[in-house]
Short mmCIF file of C-alpha atoms in Angstrom, two decimals:
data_model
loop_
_atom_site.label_atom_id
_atom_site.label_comp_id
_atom_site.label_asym_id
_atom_site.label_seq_id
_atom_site.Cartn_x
_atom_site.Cartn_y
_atom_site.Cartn_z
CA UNK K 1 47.75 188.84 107.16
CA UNK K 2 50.03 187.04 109.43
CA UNK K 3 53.04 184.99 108.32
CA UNK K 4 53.23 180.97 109.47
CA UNK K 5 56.40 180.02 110.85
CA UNK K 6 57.75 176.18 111.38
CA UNK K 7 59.21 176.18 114.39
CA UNK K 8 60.15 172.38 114.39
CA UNK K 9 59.81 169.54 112.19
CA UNK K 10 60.40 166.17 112.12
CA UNK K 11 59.62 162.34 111.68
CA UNK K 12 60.47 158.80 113.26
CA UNK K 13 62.81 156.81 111.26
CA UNK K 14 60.44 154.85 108.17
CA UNK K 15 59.98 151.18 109.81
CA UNK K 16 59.63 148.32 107.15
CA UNK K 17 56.37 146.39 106.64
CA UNK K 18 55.71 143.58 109.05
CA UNK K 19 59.41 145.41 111.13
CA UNK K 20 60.07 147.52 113.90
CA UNK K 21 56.96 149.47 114.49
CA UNK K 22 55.03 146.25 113.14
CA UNK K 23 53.39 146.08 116.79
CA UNK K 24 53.12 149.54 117.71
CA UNK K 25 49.38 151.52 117.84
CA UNK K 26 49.40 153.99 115.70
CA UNK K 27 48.50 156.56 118.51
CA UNK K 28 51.37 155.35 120.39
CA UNK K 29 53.64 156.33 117.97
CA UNK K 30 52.02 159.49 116.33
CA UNK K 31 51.72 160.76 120.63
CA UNK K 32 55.66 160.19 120.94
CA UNK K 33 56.27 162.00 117.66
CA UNK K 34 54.24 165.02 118.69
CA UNK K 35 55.92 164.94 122.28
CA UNK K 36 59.22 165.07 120.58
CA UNK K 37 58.13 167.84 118.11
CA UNK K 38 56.99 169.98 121.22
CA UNK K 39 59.87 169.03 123.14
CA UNK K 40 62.66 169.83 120.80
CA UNK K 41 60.67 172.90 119.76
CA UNK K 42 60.74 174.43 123.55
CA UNK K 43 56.84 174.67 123.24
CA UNK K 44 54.60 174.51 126.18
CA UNK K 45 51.26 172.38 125.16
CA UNK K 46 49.49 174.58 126.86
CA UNK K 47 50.36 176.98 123.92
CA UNK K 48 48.49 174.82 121.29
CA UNK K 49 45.60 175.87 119.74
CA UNK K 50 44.71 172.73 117.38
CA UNK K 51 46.02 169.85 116.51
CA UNK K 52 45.41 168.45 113.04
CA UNK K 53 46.89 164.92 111.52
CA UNK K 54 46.87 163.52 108.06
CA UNK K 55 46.35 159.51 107.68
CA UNK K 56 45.49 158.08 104.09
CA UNK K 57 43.23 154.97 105.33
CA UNK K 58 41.81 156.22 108.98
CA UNK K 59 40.33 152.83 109.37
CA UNK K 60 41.03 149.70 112.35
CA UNK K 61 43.81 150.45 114.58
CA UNK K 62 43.79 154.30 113.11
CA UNK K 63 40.11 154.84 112.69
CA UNK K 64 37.62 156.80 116.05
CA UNK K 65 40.03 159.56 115.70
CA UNK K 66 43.66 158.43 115.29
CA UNK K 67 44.42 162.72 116.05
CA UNK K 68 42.40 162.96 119.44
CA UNK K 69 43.62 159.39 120.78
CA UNK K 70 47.87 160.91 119.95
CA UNK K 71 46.70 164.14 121.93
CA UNK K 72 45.83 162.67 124.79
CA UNK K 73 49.12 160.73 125.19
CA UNK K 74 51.00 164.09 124.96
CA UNK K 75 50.35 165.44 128.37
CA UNK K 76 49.08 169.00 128.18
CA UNK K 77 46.75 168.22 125.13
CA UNK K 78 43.88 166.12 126.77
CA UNK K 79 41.32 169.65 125.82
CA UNK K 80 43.16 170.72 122.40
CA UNK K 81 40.65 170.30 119.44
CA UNK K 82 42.31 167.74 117.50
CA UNK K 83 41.07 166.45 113.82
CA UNK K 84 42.23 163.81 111.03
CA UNK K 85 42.25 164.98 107.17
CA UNK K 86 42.61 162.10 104.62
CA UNK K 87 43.49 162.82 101.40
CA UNK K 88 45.43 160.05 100.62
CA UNK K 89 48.84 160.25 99.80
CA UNK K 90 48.95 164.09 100.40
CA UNK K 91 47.33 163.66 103.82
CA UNK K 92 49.55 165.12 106.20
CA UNK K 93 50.88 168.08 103.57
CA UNK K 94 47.07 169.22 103.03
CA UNK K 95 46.96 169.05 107.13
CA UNK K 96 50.02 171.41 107.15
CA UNK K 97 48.20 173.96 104.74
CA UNK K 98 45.39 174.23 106.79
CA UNK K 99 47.20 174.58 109.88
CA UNK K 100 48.82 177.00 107.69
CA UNK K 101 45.33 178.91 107.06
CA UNK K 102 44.02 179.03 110.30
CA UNK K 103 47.76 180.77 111.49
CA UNK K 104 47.65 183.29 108.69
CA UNK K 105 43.55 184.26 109.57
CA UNK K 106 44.38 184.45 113.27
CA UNK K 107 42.37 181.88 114.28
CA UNK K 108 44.81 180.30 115.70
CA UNK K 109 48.30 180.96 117.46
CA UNK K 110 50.11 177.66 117.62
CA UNK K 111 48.97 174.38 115.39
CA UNK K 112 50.21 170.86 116.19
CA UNK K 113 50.44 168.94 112.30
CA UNK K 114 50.80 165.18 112.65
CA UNK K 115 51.00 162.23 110.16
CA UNK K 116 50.95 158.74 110.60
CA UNK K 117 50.62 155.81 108.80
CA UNK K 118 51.33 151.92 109.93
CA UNK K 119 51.07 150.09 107.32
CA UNK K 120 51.64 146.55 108.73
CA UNK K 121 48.51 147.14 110.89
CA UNK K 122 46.37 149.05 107.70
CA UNK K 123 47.66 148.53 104.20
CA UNK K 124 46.80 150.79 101.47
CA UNK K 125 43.02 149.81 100.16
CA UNK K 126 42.02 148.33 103.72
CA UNK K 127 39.25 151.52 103.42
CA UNK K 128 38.24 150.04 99.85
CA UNK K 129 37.48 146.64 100.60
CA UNK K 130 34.12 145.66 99.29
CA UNK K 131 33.63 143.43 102.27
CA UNK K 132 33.09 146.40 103.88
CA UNK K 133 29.60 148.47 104.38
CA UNK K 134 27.06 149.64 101.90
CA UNK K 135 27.15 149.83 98.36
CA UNK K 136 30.56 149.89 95.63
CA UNK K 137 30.78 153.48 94.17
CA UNK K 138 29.27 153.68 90.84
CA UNK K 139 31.74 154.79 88.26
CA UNK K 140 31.75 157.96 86.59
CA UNK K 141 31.11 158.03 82.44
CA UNK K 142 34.48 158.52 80.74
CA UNK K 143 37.40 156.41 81.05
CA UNK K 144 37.90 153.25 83.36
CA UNK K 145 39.93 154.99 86.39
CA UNK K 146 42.30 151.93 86.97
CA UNK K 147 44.06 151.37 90.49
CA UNK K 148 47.85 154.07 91.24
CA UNK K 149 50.06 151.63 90.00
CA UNK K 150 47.98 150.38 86.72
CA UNK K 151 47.53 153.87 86.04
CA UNK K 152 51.01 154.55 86.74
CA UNK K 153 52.48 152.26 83.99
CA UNK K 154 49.34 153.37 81.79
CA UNK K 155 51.26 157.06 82.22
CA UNK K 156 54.51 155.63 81.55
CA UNK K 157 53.30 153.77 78.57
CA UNK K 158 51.33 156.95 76.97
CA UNK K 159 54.65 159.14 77.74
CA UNK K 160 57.11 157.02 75.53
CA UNK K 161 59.22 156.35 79.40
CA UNK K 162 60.77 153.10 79.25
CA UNK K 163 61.78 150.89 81.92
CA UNK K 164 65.61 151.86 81.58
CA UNK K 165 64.94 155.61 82.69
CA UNK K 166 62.17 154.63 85.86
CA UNK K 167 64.99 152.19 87.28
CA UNK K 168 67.16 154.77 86.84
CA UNK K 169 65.31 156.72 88.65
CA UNK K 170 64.87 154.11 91.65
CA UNK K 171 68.47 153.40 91.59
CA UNK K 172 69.65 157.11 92.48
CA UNK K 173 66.62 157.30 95.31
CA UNK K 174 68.54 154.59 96.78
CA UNK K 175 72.29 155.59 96.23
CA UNK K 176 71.19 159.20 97.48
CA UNK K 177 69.57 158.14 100.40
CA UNK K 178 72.25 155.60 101.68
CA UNK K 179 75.08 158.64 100.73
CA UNK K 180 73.01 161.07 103.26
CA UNK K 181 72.90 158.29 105.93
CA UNK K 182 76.12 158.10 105.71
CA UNK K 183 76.98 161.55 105.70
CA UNK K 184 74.70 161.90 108.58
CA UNK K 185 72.17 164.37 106.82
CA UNK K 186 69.64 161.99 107.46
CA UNK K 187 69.94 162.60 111.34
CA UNK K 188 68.97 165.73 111.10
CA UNK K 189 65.26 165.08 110.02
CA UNK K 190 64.94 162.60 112.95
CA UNK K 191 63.21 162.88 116.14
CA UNK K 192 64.44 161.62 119.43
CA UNK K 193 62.01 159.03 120.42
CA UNK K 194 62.21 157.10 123.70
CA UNK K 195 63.47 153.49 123.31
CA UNK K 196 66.07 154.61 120.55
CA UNK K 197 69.00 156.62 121.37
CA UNK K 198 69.40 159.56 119.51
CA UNK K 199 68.48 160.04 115.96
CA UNK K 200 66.87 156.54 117.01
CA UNK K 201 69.34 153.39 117.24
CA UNK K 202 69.11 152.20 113.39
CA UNK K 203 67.55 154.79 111.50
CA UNK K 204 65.54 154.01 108.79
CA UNK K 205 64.66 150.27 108.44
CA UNK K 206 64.73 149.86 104.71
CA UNK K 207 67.51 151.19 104.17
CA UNK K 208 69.33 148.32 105.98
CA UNK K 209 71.92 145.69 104.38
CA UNK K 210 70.51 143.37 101.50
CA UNK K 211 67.27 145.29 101.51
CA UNK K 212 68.05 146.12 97.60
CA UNK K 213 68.37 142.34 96.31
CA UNK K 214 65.00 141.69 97.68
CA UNK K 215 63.30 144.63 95.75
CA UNK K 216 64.41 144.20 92.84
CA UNK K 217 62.95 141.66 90.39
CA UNK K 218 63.16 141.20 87.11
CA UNK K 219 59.54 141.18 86.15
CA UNK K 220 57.07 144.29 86.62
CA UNK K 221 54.84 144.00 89.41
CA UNK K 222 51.50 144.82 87.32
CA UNK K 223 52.16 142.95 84.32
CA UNK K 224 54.71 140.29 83.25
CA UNK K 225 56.01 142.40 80.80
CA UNK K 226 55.42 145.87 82.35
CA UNK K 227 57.42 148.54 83.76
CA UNK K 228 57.38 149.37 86.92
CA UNK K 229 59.34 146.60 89.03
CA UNK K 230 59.87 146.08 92.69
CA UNK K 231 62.78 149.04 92.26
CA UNK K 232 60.74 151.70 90.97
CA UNK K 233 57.64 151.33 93.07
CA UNK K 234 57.97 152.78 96.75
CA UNK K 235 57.21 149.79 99.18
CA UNK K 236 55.03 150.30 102.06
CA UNK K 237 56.15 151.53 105.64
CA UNK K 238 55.49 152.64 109.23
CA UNK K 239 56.33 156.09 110.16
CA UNK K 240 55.21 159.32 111.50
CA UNK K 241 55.97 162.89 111.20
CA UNK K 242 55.21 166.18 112.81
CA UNK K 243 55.78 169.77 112.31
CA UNK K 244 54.75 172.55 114.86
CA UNK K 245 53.27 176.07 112.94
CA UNK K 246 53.07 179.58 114.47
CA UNK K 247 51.93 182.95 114.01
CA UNK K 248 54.91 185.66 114.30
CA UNK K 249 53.38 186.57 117.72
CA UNK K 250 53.29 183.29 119.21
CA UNK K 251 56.65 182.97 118.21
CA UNK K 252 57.54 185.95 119.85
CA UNK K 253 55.52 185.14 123.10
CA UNK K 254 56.81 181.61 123.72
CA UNK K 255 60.45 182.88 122.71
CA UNK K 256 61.37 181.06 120.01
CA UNK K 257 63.42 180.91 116.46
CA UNK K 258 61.25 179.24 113.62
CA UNK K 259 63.54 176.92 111.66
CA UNK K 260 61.54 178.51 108.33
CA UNK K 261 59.08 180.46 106.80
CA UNK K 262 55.89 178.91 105.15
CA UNK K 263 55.88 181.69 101.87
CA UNK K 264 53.02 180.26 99.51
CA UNK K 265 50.98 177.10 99.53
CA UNK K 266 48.81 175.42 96.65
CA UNK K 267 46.39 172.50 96.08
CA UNK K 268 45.59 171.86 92.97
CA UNK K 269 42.71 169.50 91.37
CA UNK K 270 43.80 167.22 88.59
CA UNK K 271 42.60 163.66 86.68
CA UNK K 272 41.98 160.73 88.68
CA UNK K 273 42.76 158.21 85.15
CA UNK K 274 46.19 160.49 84.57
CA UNK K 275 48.21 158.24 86.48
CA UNK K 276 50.10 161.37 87.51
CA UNK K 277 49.11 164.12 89.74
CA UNK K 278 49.31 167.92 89.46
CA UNK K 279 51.91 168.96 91.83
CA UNK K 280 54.05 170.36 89.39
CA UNK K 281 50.78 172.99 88.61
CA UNK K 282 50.79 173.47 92.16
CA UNK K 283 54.34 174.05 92.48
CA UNK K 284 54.45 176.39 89.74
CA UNK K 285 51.18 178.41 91.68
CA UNK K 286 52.86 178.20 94.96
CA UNK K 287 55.81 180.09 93.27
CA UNK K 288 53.88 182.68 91.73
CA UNK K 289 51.97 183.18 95.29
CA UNK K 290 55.45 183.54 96.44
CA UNK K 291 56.64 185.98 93.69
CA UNK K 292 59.72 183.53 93.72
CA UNK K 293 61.02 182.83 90.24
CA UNK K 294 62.44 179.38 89.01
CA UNK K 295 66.20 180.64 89.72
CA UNK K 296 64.84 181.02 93.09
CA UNK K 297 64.00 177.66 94.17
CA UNK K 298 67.88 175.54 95.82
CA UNK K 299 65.76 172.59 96.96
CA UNK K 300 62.31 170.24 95.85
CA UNK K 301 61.58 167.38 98.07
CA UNK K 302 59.08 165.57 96.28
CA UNK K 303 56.86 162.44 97.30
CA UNK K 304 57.92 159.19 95.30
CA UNK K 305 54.93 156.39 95.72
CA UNK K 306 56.42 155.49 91.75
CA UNK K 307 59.31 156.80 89.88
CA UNK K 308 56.80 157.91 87.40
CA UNK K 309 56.21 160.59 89.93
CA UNK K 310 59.67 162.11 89.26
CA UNK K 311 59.43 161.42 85.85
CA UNK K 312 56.85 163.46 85.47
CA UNK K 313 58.66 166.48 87.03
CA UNK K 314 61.40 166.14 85.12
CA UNK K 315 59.05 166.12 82.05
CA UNK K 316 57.29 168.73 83.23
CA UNK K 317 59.45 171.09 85.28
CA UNK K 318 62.70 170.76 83.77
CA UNK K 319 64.07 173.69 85.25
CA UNK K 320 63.46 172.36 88.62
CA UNK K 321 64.44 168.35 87.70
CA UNK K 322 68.39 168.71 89.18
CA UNK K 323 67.06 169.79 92.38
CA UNK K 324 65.39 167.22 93.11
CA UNK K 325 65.40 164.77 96.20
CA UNK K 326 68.98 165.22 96.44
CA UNK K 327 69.18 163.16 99.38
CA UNK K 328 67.24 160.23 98.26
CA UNK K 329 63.21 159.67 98.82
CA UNK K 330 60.34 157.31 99.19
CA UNK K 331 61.60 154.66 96.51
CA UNK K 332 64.23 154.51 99.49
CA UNK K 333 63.16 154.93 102.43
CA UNK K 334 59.64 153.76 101.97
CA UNK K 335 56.05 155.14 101.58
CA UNK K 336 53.73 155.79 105.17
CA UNK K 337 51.52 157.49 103.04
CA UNK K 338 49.85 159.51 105.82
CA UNK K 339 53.46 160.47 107.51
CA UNK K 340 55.32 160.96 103.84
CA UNK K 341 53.88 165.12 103.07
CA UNK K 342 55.56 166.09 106.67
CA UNK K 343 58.75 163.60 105.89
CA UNK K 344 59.14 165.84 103.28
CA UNK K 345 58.58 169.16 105.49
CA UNK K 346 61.35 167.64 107.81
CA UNK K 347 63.63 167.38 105.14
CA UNK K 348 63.55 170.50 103.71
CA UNK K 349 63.34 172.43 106.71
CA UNK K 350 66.61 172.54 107.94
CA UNK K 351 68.21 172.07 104.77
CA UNK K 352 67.63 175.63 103.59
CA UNK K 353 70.10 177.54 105.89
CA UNK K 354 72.71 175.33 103.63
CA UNK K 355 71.16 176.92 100.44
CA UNK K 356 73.14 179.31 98.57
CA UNK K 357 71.61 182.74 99.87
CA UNK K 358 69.24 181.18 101.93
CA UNK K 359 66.80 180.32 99.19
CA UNK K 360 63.69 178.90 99.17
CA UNK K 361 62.55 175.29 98.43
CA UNK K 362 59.52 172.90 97.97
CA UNK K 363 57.86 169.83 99.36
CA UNK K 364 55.30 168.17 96.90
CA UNK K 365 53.51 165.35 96.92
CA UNK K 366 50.60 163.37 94.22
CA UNK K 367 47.53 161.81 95.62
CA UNK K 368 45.85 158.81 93.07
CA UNK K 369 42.78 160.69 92.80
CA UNK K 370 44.83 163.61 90.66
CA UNK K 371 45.44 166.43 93.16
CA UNK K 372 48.65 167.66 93.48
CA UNK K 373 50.07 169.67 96.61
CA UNK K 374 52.95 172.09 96.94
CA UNK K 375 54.11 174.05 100.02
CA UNK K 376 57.36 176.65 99.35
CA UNK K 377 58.81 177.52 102.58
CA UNK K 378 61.95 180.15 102.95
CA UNK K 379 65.14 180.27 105.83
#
């Protein structure tokens, strides 16, 4: 079976809610993000087989398509085959593994994975709005399946985690993340889009000065005296991401170096009322696909919608909890849920060649109806 190689990936910066990309189409800005992807790849278009794009709420300004409308700004896609998957949360990372599939069957050669989420234009829900058509979904027998953040604090509450350890938690998000944009590591992750000079004049939006007073207040957001606050819930955001996957012989065609290898991938079904999803099960199965022990993971980048999320990793992987997010994540630099899965991808990509031995490394992310996914890529 043939490998899947990443031969580029990479987002625009994370714009605030109601900020810089506050006007944009979502098309618009997915298109320039695949351009750039192609572009700083060396990759013809012409050399794409598919193009595939995760986006959590694929309604208004990103519904008809949102996939198809960014392929036919990129010149050279106009004919490519081009598809949404919405998943929620783990959108764009499911996208990836089935771009990943159809590599490794030889279907196809080359495939184009997009994400992209504006979240001034569509907030999270705007698919769930009961002004909407047809009928409210009758709920399943068992347990009332409350809304992510209710459920959330519901987790927090039935795991003995207090508020002390989830701000904590937000805290170090944001001192990591404002460390590695200082550092520059953050730069590495970003595309060159036009109207921004290079990694885009500003970076990412919520990370800018006084941005930290505003998010944090003293009551919790879902209940006067609950737990999750403004700090330790990841505030919504405009972004999109991209990552180009290739077959060993497309590689070798277009003469190119892949930036990594994709070594296991695993989605895994979990609880919709857990308030926690199962990507540390699919973690753990992506390993074993991967024959690649704990001691062989250097890296997890892991999605952060809640600092329950990494709560629950630390809980549950503990062997895995000092790796992760070193450079800060989505309690940071904000949540475009459809664009966060390849944010993650664009992370971790190039910082494997800094592992010790090369290594190996994750990118995980939840979704609120349980599922968990988990992609392991190696230098």
């Amino acid at each position: 079976m043939p490998e899947a190689l990443i031969l580029r990936a990479g987002r625009s910066p994370f714009g605030a809610r109601h900020g810089r990309f506050a006007q944009r189409h979502p098309a618009e800005l997915l298109g320039e993000v695949l351009a750039a992807v192609l572009r700083e790849s060396g990759t013809d278009p012409g050399a794409v087989d598919e193009v595939l794009v995760g986006c959590a709420t694929p309604v208004g300004a990103q519904a008809a398509n949102v996939a198809a409308a960014a392929a036919r700004a990129v010149g050279g896609l106009s004919g490519v085959p081009a598809s949404v998957v919405s998943t929620q949360d783990t959108s764009s990372l499911v996208a990836l593994v089935r771009a990943v599939d159809a590599v490794r069957s030889g279907r196809c050669g080359v495939v184009l994975v997009g994400g992209v989420e504006l979240m001034s234009t569509v907030p999270a829900g705007a698919d769930m709005s009961h002004r909407g058509f047809g009928l409210p979904l009758t709920p399943t027998p068992g347990e009332a399946h409350l809304p992510p953040g209710p459920a959330a604090e519901r987790w927090a509450q039935r795991h003995g985690v207090g508020r002390d350890w989830l701000e904590e938690v937000g805290r170090r998000s944001r001192r990591r993340a404002e460390e590695a944009q200082a550092a520059g590591r953050l730069a590495a992750e970003l595309l060159s889009l036009p109207g921004g000079a290079p990694p885009n004049a500003g970076g990412d939006e919520l990370l800018g000065a006084g941005e930290v007073a505003g998010r944090q207040l003293p009551e919790g957001l879902y209940s006067r005296d609950g737990l999750l606050t403004a700090t330790t819930v990841a505030p919504m955001a405009d972004g999109a991401a991209a990552a180009l996957v290739a077959s060993p012989a497309a590689t070798r065609r277009l003469g190119l170096e892949p930036v990594a290898r994709v070594a296991a991938a695993a989605v895994v079904g979990g609880d919709p009322g857990a308030g926690c999803g199962s990507s540390p099960e699919a973690a753990r199965r992506a390993a074993a696909l991967a024959d690649v022990s704990d001691g062989g993971i250097g890296r997890v980048e892991l999605a952060e919608p809640f600092a329950t999320a990494v709560v629950n990793w630390e809980i549950s992987c503990a062997g895995w909890a000092e790796l992760l997010n070193p450079d800060g994540g989505s309690l940071a630099l904000g949540h475009p849920q459809g664009a966060t899965g390849l944010g993650l991808l664009a992370r971790l990509a190039p910082a494997l060649a800094a592992l010790d031995g090369g290594g190996a490394g994750l990118a995980a992310c939840d979704a609120a109806d349980g599922h968990g996914v988990a992609v392991l890529l190696e230098a």
